[in-house]
Amino acid sequence: MPGIAVLGAQWGDEGKGKIAHLICRDAEMSVRFNGGTNAGHTVVFSKVKASEQGEFKFHLIPSGALYPQCTGVLGNGMVIEPFSLAEELIQLERTLEGPARVYVSQNAHLILPYHPIVEKIEGAASELDTTAKGIGPAYQDKVARRGIRAGDLLEPKRFQEKLRRNLERLQALHPSSRPLMELKAEPLAEKILSAAQGFKKRIVDTTVLLHEALATDQRVVFEGAQGCLLDIDFGTYPYVTSSHGTIGGIGVGAGVSPRWITRVIGVAKAFTSRVGAGPFPTEERGPMGERLRGSGANPWDEFGTTTGRPRRCGWLDLVALTYANRINSFTELALVKLDVLSGLNEIKVATAYRYQGQRLEDFPPDAEILRECEPLYEVLPGWSQDLRRCCSWEDLPRNAQRYVRFLEEHLEVPVSILSVGRAFEDTIWLDQKSH
Ligand code: IMO
Ligand code: MG
């Protein structure tokens, strides 16, 4: 059976874009099922007509859509900002030098201009240090059953009416908000409907496309946004996003039975990063954190694709990864950015926590307990070689191999893909079934 999930195993920014794109080389369909413009998935690819490399920063469209044979699907579990989608489609078609095969679920909810304003007013943007894209308020509207969906864009009258009602409600709630009071329903609706002209024809019942693909044994890749520890239920609540980036998110976010998913690839960095507020036991606040983050001079340094914020960095946390594996049952791992660890004498890996004097081996999903956990490390020897020249397992220095094996044995999950650089070619395939 042909469904493959590519999921973030940490706090997001694991390199899901690169891995999903690699897996999609021979896929017919690539699907996003959660989140919205809070995601930033960068793909570095070789241009077809020239020897130089291109780069594409995806926020809404799944990264497989860069391949002409691969249909991109934006599932119902997403929240879609119409202006961003219109713009991303233009960029994609420019890159493809032709039409993009991208479809949007009619049931996906819309992020509308008032959502980021509400997020600011309610304080989530500053207290939780969100991406401030309006993600939380858009999902709030969905659950409160007053959301506006992509399908509503196909019925201009209905869309205008819903927008007017929602805006009136918000203006009555927050009469002192200038940016909110300045929004006028009619011209706003017109502006959005006009932006939607660019993708109206793409709004369909995507479950039909998906089931057709799955039932005819086509390869379908589900690209998660965010990561397990940012999942609304399984993450470090309330320092999480508002959707499900874990395996269950695929079922409800794309309309697919779990029966179809046979490979679950967990994507993890060889260290840990987190952007935004919330507990992070293995965070290194001193020079080691800076060393892992990089100065920002290189495109692979740890600064947000979506917001440009510096990411908090620290050692690999196997307590958290074990938890992510429990929730998702990874069939394999893609280990990313192993090259960043080159040049360190010693590499630390957290295998347990200390909490109130006790040794803790299970990840506590309660943020307040996690905040008080101190990591207990095992120290592994480092290596000095630059890994970006390594093409196979045998090319890797012995201690890099040891690091990977340590992780596999601890998690009892094989590492099938090793990423040692940003480009497509900087990848070592360790498992035949990944080819
Ligand atoms: P990708 O798909 C990293 C974080 C934000 C904030 C919290 C809530 O690139 O891995 P939100 O705007 O979603 O309400 O913010 O979640 N966050 C991410 N961090 N990568 C992401 O996506 C993220 N999407 C949201 O920084 O702490
Ligand atoms: Mg990101």
Short mmCIF file of C-alpha atoms and ligand atoms in Angstrom, two decimals:
data_model
loop_
_atom_site.label_atom_id
_atom_site.label_comp_id
_atom_site.label_asym_id
_atom_site.label_seq_id
_atom_site.Cartn_x
_atom_site.Cartn_y
_atom_site.Cartn_z
CA MET A 1 0.00 0.00 0.00
CA PRO A 2 1.26 3.33 -1.08
CA GLY A 3 0.84 6.02 1.63
CA ILE A 4 4.05 7.46 3.08
CA ALA A 5 4.04 9.91 5.98
CA VAL A 6 6.89 12.38 6.54
CA LEU A 7 6.50 13.85 10.02
CA GLY A 8 8.43 16.24 12.23
CA ALA A 9 9.71 14.38 15.30
CA GLN A 10 10.79 17.43 17.31
CA TRP A 11 9.65 21.07 17.60
CA GLY A 12 9.42 21.76 13.86
CA ASP A 13 12.10 22.91 11.42
CA GLU A 14 13.55 19.41 11.19
CA GLY A 15 14.10 19.56 7.44
CA LYS A 16 10.79 17.97 6.44
CA GLY A 17 10.80 19.92 3.16
CA LYS A 18 14.01 18.35 1.93
CA ILE A 19 13.03 14.84 3.01
CA ALA A 20 9.48 15.05 1.64
CA HIS A 21 10.85 16.39 -1.62
CA LEU A 22 13.36 13.52 -1.86
CA ILE A 23 10.67 10.94 -1.17
CA CYS A 24 8.42 12.55 -3.78
CA ARG A 25 10.84 12.01 -6.68
CA ASP A 26 8.78 9.02 -7.73
CA ALA A 27 5.49 9.97 -6.12
CA GLU A 28 2.30 10.83 -7.91
CA MET A 29 0.82 12.89 -5.10
CA SER A 30 2.08 15.05 -2.27
CA VAL A 31 -0.30 16.18 0.47
CA ARG A 32 -0.27 18.74 3.27
CA PHE A 33 -2.79 17.99 6.01
CA ASN A 34 -2.15 20.46 8.85
CA GLY A 35 -1.06 23.99 9.62
CA GLY A 36 -0.77 26.86 7.23
CA THR A 37 1.64 29.68 6.56
CA ASN A 38 3.35 29.03 9.91
CA ALA A 39 5.28 26.28 8.09
CA GLY A 40 8.43 27.04 6.16
CA HIS A 41 9.80 24.16 4.10
CA THR A 42 12.86 25.00 2.05
CA VAL A 43 13.82 22.79 -0.86
CA VAL A 44 17.11 23.09 -2.73
CA PHE A 45 16.83 21.42 -6.11
CA SER A 46 18.78 21.02 -9.32
CA LYS A 47 17.25 22.98 -12.17
CA VAL A 48 16.26 20.90 -15.15
CA LYS A 49 17.50 23.25 -17.82
CA ALA A 50 20.62 24.56 -16.14
CA SER A 51 23.35 23.18 -13.95
CA GLU A 52 22.74 25.70 -11.18
CA GLN A 53 20.63 25.00 -8.12
CA GLY A 54 17.31 26.54 -7.31
CA GLU A 55 15.67 27.09 -3.98
CA PHE A 56 11.99 27.16 -3.14
CA LYS A 57 10.50 28.15 0.19
CA PHE A 58 7.14 26.45 0.62
CA HIS A 59 4.62 27.66 3.15
CA LEU A 60 1.33 26.18 1.97
CA ILE A 61 1.95 23.97 -1.04
CA PRO A 62 3.47 20.51 -0.41
CA SER A 63 7.04 20.28 -1.62
CA GLY A 64 6.41 17.38 -4.02
CA ALA A 65 4.60 19.86 -6.27
CA LEU A 66 8.01 20.89 -7.59
CA TYR A 67 8.03 17.70 -9.66
CA PRO A 68 5.96 17.88 -12.84
CA GLN A 69 4.57 14.35 -12.29
CA CYS A 70 3.45 15.03 -8.73
CA THR A 71 0.06 16.52 -7.88
CA GLY A 72 0.05 18.73 -4.80
CA VAL A 73 -2.93 18.61 -2.45
CA LEU A 74 -3.76 21.07 0.31
CA GLY A 75 -5.93 19.04 2.66
CA ASN A 76 -8.96 20.01 4.72
CA GLY A 77 -6.93 20.05 7.94
CA MET A 78 -4.99 23.09 6.77
CA VAL A 79 -5.76 26.76 7.26
CA ILE A 80 -5.12 28.68 4.08
CA GLU A 81 -4.30 32.34 3.67
CA PRO A 82 -5.67 33.21 0.21
CA PHE A 83 -3.19 35.97 -0.69
CA SER A 84 -0.24 33.77 0.27
CA LEU A 85 -1.62 30.86 -1.71
CA ALA A 86 -2.12 33.02 -4.81
CA GLU A 87 1.45 34.30 -4.51
CA GLU A 88 2.99 30.88 -3.83
CA LEU A 89 1.24 29.45 -6.87
CA ILE A 90 2.63 32.21 -9.07
CA GLN A 91 6.14 31.53 -7.74
CA LEU A 92 5.73 27.80 -8.24
CA GLU A 93 4.54 28.15 -11.83
CA ARG A 94 7.42 30.48 -12.52
CA THR A 95 9.84 27.88 -11.17
CA LEU A 96 8.15 25.03 -13.03
CA GLU A 97 7.99 27.13 -16.18
CA GLY A 98 4.51 25.74 -16.68
CA PRO A 99 1.22 25.03 -14.95
CA ALA A 100 1.26 23.59 -11.45
CA ARG A 101 -0.95 20.62 -10.59
CA VAL A 102 -2.20 21.78 -7.22
CA TYR A 103 -5.62 21.23 -5.61
CA VAL A 104 -7.16 22.69 -2.50
CA SER A 105 -9.73 20.97 -0.31
CA GLN A 106 -13.07 22.75 -0.32
CA ASN A 107 -13.25 22.01 3.41
CA ALA A 108 -9.97 23.72 4.32
CA HIS A 109 -10.54 26.81 6.43
CA LEU A 110 -9.32 30.25 5.45
CA ILE A 111 -7.04 32.57 7.36
CA LEU A 112 -8.55 36.00 6.81
CA PRO A 113 -7.00 39.43 7.45
CA TYR A 114 -8.69 39.75 10.84
CA HIS A 115 -7.11 36.57 12.22
CA PRO A 116 -3.57 37.94 12.76
CA ILE A 117 -5.13 41.06 14.31
CA VAL A 118 -7.14 38.96 16.77
CA GLU A 119 -4.04 36.91 17.57
CA LYS A 120 -2.24 40.09 18.54
CA ILE A 121 -5.14 41.42 20.60
CA GLU A 122 -5.54 38.14 22.47
CA GLY A 123 -1.85 38.08 23.31
CA ALA A 124 -0.93 34.67 21.85
CA ALA A 125 1.51 36.28 19.46
CA SER A 126 3.58 37.67 22.30
CA GLU A 127 2.93 35.19 25.14
CA LEU A 128 3.46 32.05 23.12
CA ASP A 129 5.72 33.74 20.59
CA THR A 130 3.74 32.36 17.67
CA THR A 131 4.46 33.04 14.02
CA ALA A 132 1.68 35.71 14.22
CA LYS A 133 0.11 34.42 11.00
CA GLY A 134 -3.35 34.07 12.50
CA ILE A 135 -3.14 30.28 12.80
CA GLY A 136 -4.71 29.99 16.27
CA PRO A 137 -7.68 32.30 15.60
CA ALA A 138 -8.42 30.59 12.28
CA TYR A 139 -8.58 27.18 13.98
CA GLN A 140 -10.64 28.76 16.79
CA ASP A 141 -13.22 29.85 14.23
CA LYS A 142 -13.23 26.38 12.70
CA VAL A 143 -13.93 24.66 16.00
CA ALA A 144 -16.50 27.30 16.98
CA ARG A 145 -18.28 26.49 13.70
CA ARG A 146 -18.19 29.98 12.30
CA GLY A 147 -15.13 29.49 10.08
CA ILE A 148 -15.06 30.34 6.39
CA ARG A 149 -13.86 27.58 4.11
CA ALA A 150 -12.16 27.47 0.74
CA GLY A 151 -15.42 26.15 -0.75
CA ASP A 152 -17.18 29.35 0.31
CA LEU A 153 -15.01 31.25 -2.17
CA LEU A 154 -16.93 29.49 -4.93
CA GLU A 155 -20.16 31.13 -3.75
CA PRO A 156 -19.39 34.88 -3.62
CA LYS A 157 -22.70 35.86 -1.97
CA ARG A 158 -22.31 33.29 0.77
CA PHE A 159 -18.68 34.28 1.27
CA GLN A 160 -19.51 38.00 1.54
CA GLU A 161 -22.27 37.31 4.05
CA LYS A 162 -20.10 35.10 6.28
CA LEU A 163 -17.25 37.57 6.17
CA ARG A 164 -19.57 40.43 7.09
CA ARG A 165 -20.99 38.47 10.03
CA ASN A 166 -17.58 37.45 11.36
CA LEU A 167 -16.17 40.92 11.03
CA GLU A 168 -19.18 42.49 12.77
CA ARG A 169 -18.81 40.06 15.64
CA LEU A 170 -15.11 40.85 16.08
CA GLN A 171 -15.61 44.60 15.81
CA ALA A 172 -18.27 44.43 18.50
CA LEU A 173 -15.89 42.44 20.71
CA HIS A 174 -12.89 44.72 20.19
CA PRO A 175 -14.23 48.20 19.40
CA SER A 176 -10.99 49.90 20.43
CA SER A 177 -8.83 47.99 17.95
CA ARG A 178 -8.01 50.38 15.15
CA PRO A 179 -6.72 47.82 12.65
CA LEU A 180 -9.88 45.78 13.17
CA MET A 181 -12.25 48.75 12.93
CA GLU A 182 -10.53 49.85 9.74
CA LEU A 183 -11.48 46.63 7.97
CA LYS A 184 -14.60 47.08 5.82
CA ALA A 185 -16.47 43.91 4.89
CA GLU A 186 -17.43 44.72 1.33
CA PRO A 187 -14.12 45.89 -0.15
CA LEU A 188 -12.31 43.20 1.87
CA ALA A 189 -14.52 40.46 0.46
CA GLU A 190 -13.93 41.79 -3.03
CA LYS A 191 -10.18 41.83 -2.57
CA ILE A 192 -10.15 38.26 -1.32
CA LEU A 193 -12.46 37.02 -4.06
CA SER A 194 -10.28 38.67 -6.63
CA ALA A 195 -7.13 37.00 -5.19
CA ALA A 196 -9.02 33.71 -5.23
CA GLN A 197 -9.60 34.02 -8.99
CA GLY A 198 -6.07 32.66 -9.33
CA PHE A 199 -6.90 29.36 -7.63
CA LYS A 200 -10.70 29.01 -7.71
CA LYS A 201 -10.58 26.22 -10.24
CA ARG A 202 -8.33 24.26 -7.91
CA ILE A 203 -10.86 24.08 -5.05
CA VAL A 204 -12.37 20.59 -5.13
CA ASP A 205 -13.28 17.62 -2.97
CA THR A 206 -9.69 16.43 -2.63
CA THR A 207 -10.72 13.14 -1.00
CA VAL A 208 -11.82 11.96 -4.44
CA LEU A 209 -8.35 12.61 -5.89
CA LEU A 210 -6.64 11.00 -2.94
CA HIS A 211 -8.70 7.86 -2.94
CA GLU A 212 -8.29 7.45 -6.66
CA ALA A 213 -4.53 7.71 -6.26
CA LEU A 214 -4.37 5.33 -3.30
CA ALA A 215 -6.73 2.80 -4.81
CA THR A 216 -4.70 2.60 -8.01
CA ASP A 217 -1.51 2.00 -6.05
CA GLN A 218 0.03 5.39 -6.73
CA ARG A 219 2.64 6.71 -4.35
CA VAL A 220 1.16 9.36 -2.06
CA VAL A 221 3.36 11.31 0.34
CA PHE A 222 1.86 13.12 3.33
CA GLU A 223 4.04 16.02 4.38
CA GLY A 224 3.55 17.06 7.99
CA ALA A 225 4.06 20.63 9.11
CA GLN A 226 5.43 21.53 12.55
CA GLY A 227 6.38 18.53 14.69
CA CYS A 228 5.22 16.12 17.37
CA LEU A 229 6.14 18.46 20.23
CA LEU A 230 4.11 21.28 18.67
CA ASP A 231 1.01 19.08 18.18
CA ILE A 232 -2.06 20.63 19.82
CA ASP A 233 -2.72 17.47 21.87
CA PHE A 234 0.64 15.73 22.18
CA GLY A 235 2.96 18.73 22.25
CA THR A 236 4.13 20.89 25.13
CA TYR A 237 0.73 22.58 25.60
CA PRO A 238 0.06 25.52 25.55
CA TYR A 239 3.38 26.17 23.75
CA VAL A 240 2.15 24.39 20.66
CA THR A 241 0.48 25.15 17.38
CA SER A 242 -3.26 24.64 16.84
CA SER A 243 -3.23 21.55 14.62
CA HIS A 244 -2.07 17.93 14.55
CA GLY A 245 1.34 17.37 13.00
CA THR A 246 1.37 13.79 14.28
CA ILE A 247 0.27 10.67 12.41
CA GLY A 248 -3.39 11.00 13.42
CA GLY A 249 -3.50 14.40 11.72
CA ILE A 250 -3.35 12.68 8.34
CA GLY A 251 -6.61 10.81 8.86
CA VAL A 252 -8.65 13.84 9.82
CA GLY A 253 -6.61 16.41 7.90
CA ALA A 254 -6.74 14.70 4.52
CA GLY A 255 -9.67 12.31 4.78
CA VAL A 256 -7.66 9.12 4.53
CA SER A 257 -7.91 5.94 6.56
CA PRO A 258 -4.75 5.01 8.51
CA ARG A 259 -5.00 1.70 6.67
CA TRP A 260 -3.33 3.32 3.65
CA ILE A 261 -0.19 4.47 5.41
CA THR A 262 2.58 1.93 5.34
CA ARG A 263 5.71 4.00 5.94
CA VAL A 264 6.03 6.60 8.66
CA ILE A 265 9.25 8.57 8.34
CA GLY A 266 10.13 10.62 11.39
CA VAL A 267 12.35 13.56 10.53
CA ALA A 268 14.75 14.63 13.27
CA LYS A 269 17.74 16.92 13.42
CA ALA A 270 20.97 15.48 14.83
CA PHE A 271 20.55 18.11 17.55
CA THR A 272 17.42 19.99 18.70
CA SER A 273 16.00 23.40 17.90
CA ARG A 274 12.91 25.27 18.96
CA VAL A 275 11.61 28.64 17.88
CA GLY A 276 9.17 30.49 20.09
CA ALA A 277 8.42 30.16 23.80
CA GLY A 278 8.13 26.99 25.86
CA PRO A 279 10.22 24.48 27.80
CA PHE A 280 13.24 22.93 26.08
CA PRO A 281 15.33 20.79 28.47
CA THR A 282 18.44 20.34 26.31
CA GLU A 283 18.67 23.98 25.27
CA GLU A 284 22.21 25.40 25.28
CA ARG A 285 22.06 29.08 26.08
CA GLY A 286 25.79 29.76 25.86
CA PRO A 287 28.41 29.42 23.11
CA MET A 288 27.39 25.85 22.27
CA GLY A 289 23.88 27.04 21.41
CA GLU A 290 25.40 29.70 19.17
CA ARG A 291 27.71 27.16 17.59
CA LEU A 292 24.76 24.91 16.71
CA ARG A 293 22.66 27.84 15.46
CA GLY A 294 25.34 29.35 13.25
CA SER A 295 25.82 33.05 12.72
CA GLY A 296 23.16 33.48 10.08
CA ALA A 297 25.79 33.88 7.37
CA ASN A 298 24.89 30.51 5.83
CA PRO A 299 21.46 29.68 4.48
CA TRP A 300 21.38 26.49 6.57
CA ASP A 301 21.93 28.36 9.85
CA GLU A 302 19.11 28.14 12.38
CA PHE A 303 16.99 31.16 11.58
CA GLY A 304 13.29 30.80 10.75
CA THR A 305 12.21 30.39 7.13
CA THR A 306 8.86 32.00 7.92
CA THR A 307 9.74 34.71 10.41
CA GLY A 308 13.54 35.00 10.37
CA ARG A 309 13.64 34.52 14.16
CA PRO A 310 16.81 32.93 15.59
CA ARG A 311 16.06 29.40 16.76
CA ARG A 312 16.96 28.18 20.23
CA CYS A 313 19.40 25.28 19.87
CA GLY A 314 20.64 22.42 22.02
CA TRP A 315 21.67 18.76 22.13
CA LEU A 316 19.69 15.86 20.77
CA ASP A 317 16.96 14.80 23.19
CA LEU A 318 16.26 11.08 23.00
CA VAL A 319 13.67 11.27 25.78
CA ALA A 320 11.58 13.56 23.57
CA LEU A 321 12.31 11.50 20.44
CA THR A 322 11.27 8.29 22.19
CA TYR A 323 7.98 10.00 23.01
CA ALA A 324 7.53 11.16 19.40
CA ASN A 325 8.15 7.58 18.33
CA ARG A 326 5.51 6.30 20.76
CA ILE A 327 2.91 8.67 19.33
CA ASN A 328 3.77 8.11 15.66
CA SER A 329 5.30 4.59 15.46
CA PHE A 330 7.98 5.57 13.00
CA THR A 331 8.99 2.83 10.60
CA GLU A 332 12.22 4.73 9.99
CA LEU A 333 14.01 7.97 10.73
CA ALA A 334 15.52 10.62 8.50
CA LEU A 335 18.38 12.20 10.42
CA VAL A 336 19.13 15.69 9.21
CA LYS A 337 22.04 18.13 9.66
CA LEU A 338 24.53 15.56 10.91
CA ASP A 339 27.16 17.72 9.17
CA VAL A 340 26.58 20.53 11.67
CA LEU A 341 28.08 18.39 14.44
CA SER A 342 31.44 18.04 12.62
CA GLY A 343 34.34 19.57 14.49
CA LEU A 344 33.02 18.99 18.02
CA ASN A 345 35.23 16.97 20.37
CA GLU A 346 32.31 15.59 22.27
CA ILE A 347 28.63 15.32 21.49
CA LYS A 348 26.01 15.08 24.19
CA VAL A 349 22.76 13.19 23.92
CA ALA A 350 20.03 13.31 26.57
CA THR A 351 18.79 9.82 27.45
CA ALA A 352 16.84 10.68 30.64
CA TYR A 353 15.79 13.68 32.75
CA ARG A 354 16.13 14.49 36.41
CA TYR A 355 12.91 15.83 37.92
CA GLN A 356 12.65 16.67 41.62
CA GLY A 357 15.61 14.43 42.38
CA GLN A 358 14.17 11.45 40.48
CA ARG A 359 15.37 9.92 37.23
CA LEU A 360 12.70 10.22 34.56
CA GLU A 361 12.84 8.14 31.38
CA ASP A 362 9.41 8.99 29.99
CA PHE A 363 8.87 12.40 28.45
CA PRO A 364 6.37 14.37 30.56
CA PRO A 365 3.95 16.05 28.17
CA ASP A 366 3.09 18.60 30.87
CA ALA A 367 4.95 21.80 30.03
CA GLU A 368 5.29 22.86 33.66
CA ILE A 369 6.91 19.57 34.67
CA LEU A 370 9.09 19.63 31.57
CA ARG A 371 10.27 23.11 32.46
CA GLU A 372 11.79 21.70 35.65
CA CYS A 373 13.45 18.72 34.01
CA GLU A 374 17.20 18.67 33.78
CA PRO A 375 18.70 16.51 31.04
CA LEU A 376 20.95 13.58 31.90
CA TYR A 377 23.49 13.18 29.13
CA GLU A 378 25.57 10.45 27.59
CA VAL A 379 28.67 11.82 25.95
CA LEU A 380 29.78 10.45 22.60
CA PRO A 381 33.06 11.16 20.83
CA GLY A 382 32.92 13.66 17.96
CA TRP A 383 34.63 13.75 14.56
CA SER A 384 36.42 16.43 12.62
CA GLN A 385 35.76 15.61 8.95
CA ASP A 386 33.38 17.65 6.82
CA LEU A 387 30.51 15.26 6.09
CA ARG A 388 29.25 17.10 3.04
CA ARG A 389 31.59 15.08 0.86
CA CYS A 390 30.30 11.76 2.17
CA CYS A 391 28.14 9.80 -0.25
CA SER A 392 27.79 6.51 1.57
CA TRP A 393 27.78 4.97 5.02
CA GLU A 394 31.36 3.79 4.48
CA ASP A 395 32.50 7.36 3.78
CA LEU A 396 31.37 8.51 7.22
CA PRO A 397 33.92 8.83 10.01
CA ARG A 398 33.66 6.01 12.54
CA ASN A 399 32.37 8.27 15.30
CA ALA A 400 29.61 9.65 13.07
CA GLN A 401 28.56 6.06 12.38
CA ARG A 402 28.68 5.43 16.10
CA TYR A 403 26.41 8.40 16.76
CA VAL A 404 23.82 7.14 14.28
CA ARG A 405 23.97 3.58 15.65
CA PHE A 406 23.59 4.85 19.21
CA LEU A 407 20.41 6.64 18.23
CA GLU A 408 19.01 3.66 16.33
CA GLU A 409 19.66 1.31 19.21
CA HIS A 410 18.16 3.64 21.75
CA LEU A 411 15.01 4.30 19.74
CA GLU A 412 14.81 0.86 18.12
CA VAL A 413 14.06 2.57 14.81
CA PRO A 414 16.39 2.34 11.79
CA VAL A 415 17.78 5.52 10.26
CA SER A 416 17.08 5.19 6.55
CA ILE A 417 18.10 8.63 5.33
CA LEU A 418 21.03 10.76 6.49
CA SER A 419 21.20 14.35 5.38
CA VAL A 420 24.65 15.91 5.42
CA GLY A 421 23.93 19.19 3.62
CA ARG A 422 21.10 21.20 2.13
CA ALA A 423 21.20 19.97 -1.43
CA PHE A 424 19.49 16.94 -2.85
CA GLU A 425 22.87 15.24 -3.41
CA ASP A 426 24.01 15.70 0.18
CA THR A 427 22.03 12.67 1.20
CA ILE A 428 23.05 9.16 2.22
CA TRP A 429 20.44 6.44 1.71
CA LEU A 430 20.91 3.70 4.26
CA ASP A 431 18.02 1.47 3.45
CA GLN A 432 17.13 -0.17 0.18
CA LYS A 433 13.44 0.47 0.65
CA SER A 434 14.07 4.21 0.53
CA HIS A 435 15.16 4.13 -3.11
P1 IMO B 1 7.62 23.92 10.16
O1 IMO B 1 6.55 23.24 9.36
C1 IMO B 1 8.90 25.67 13.91
C2 IMO B 1 5.84 27.38 16.52
C3 IMO B 1 5.87 28.89 16.74
C4 IMO B 1 5.26 28.98 18.13
C5 IMO B 1 4.21 27.88 18.11
C6 IMO B 1 2.81 28.37 17.79
O2 IMO B 1 8.47 24.85 9.41
O3 IMO B 1 8.39 22.93 10.96
P2 IMO B 1 1.64 29.24 15.54
O4 IMO B 1 1.97 30.43 14.69
O5 IMO B 1 1.64 27.95 14.82
O6 IMO B 1 0.38 29.44 16.35
O7 IMO B 1 2.83 29.20 16.65
O8 IMO B 1 4.63 26.96 17.14
N1 IMO B 1 5.80 26.96 15.11
C7 IMO B 1 6.84 26.43 14.45
N2 IMO B 1 8.11 26.24 14.82
N3 IMO B 1 8.51 25.26 12.70
C8 IMO B 1 7.22 25.40 12.31
O9 IMO B 1 6.76 24.87 11.17
C9 IMO B 1 6.33 26.05 13.18
N4 IMO B 1 5.04 26.39 13.11
C10 IMO B 1 4.72 26.93 14.31
O10 IMO B 1 7.18 29.39 16.71
O11 IMO B 1 6.22 28.66 19.11
MG MG B 2 9.63 26.46 10.39
#
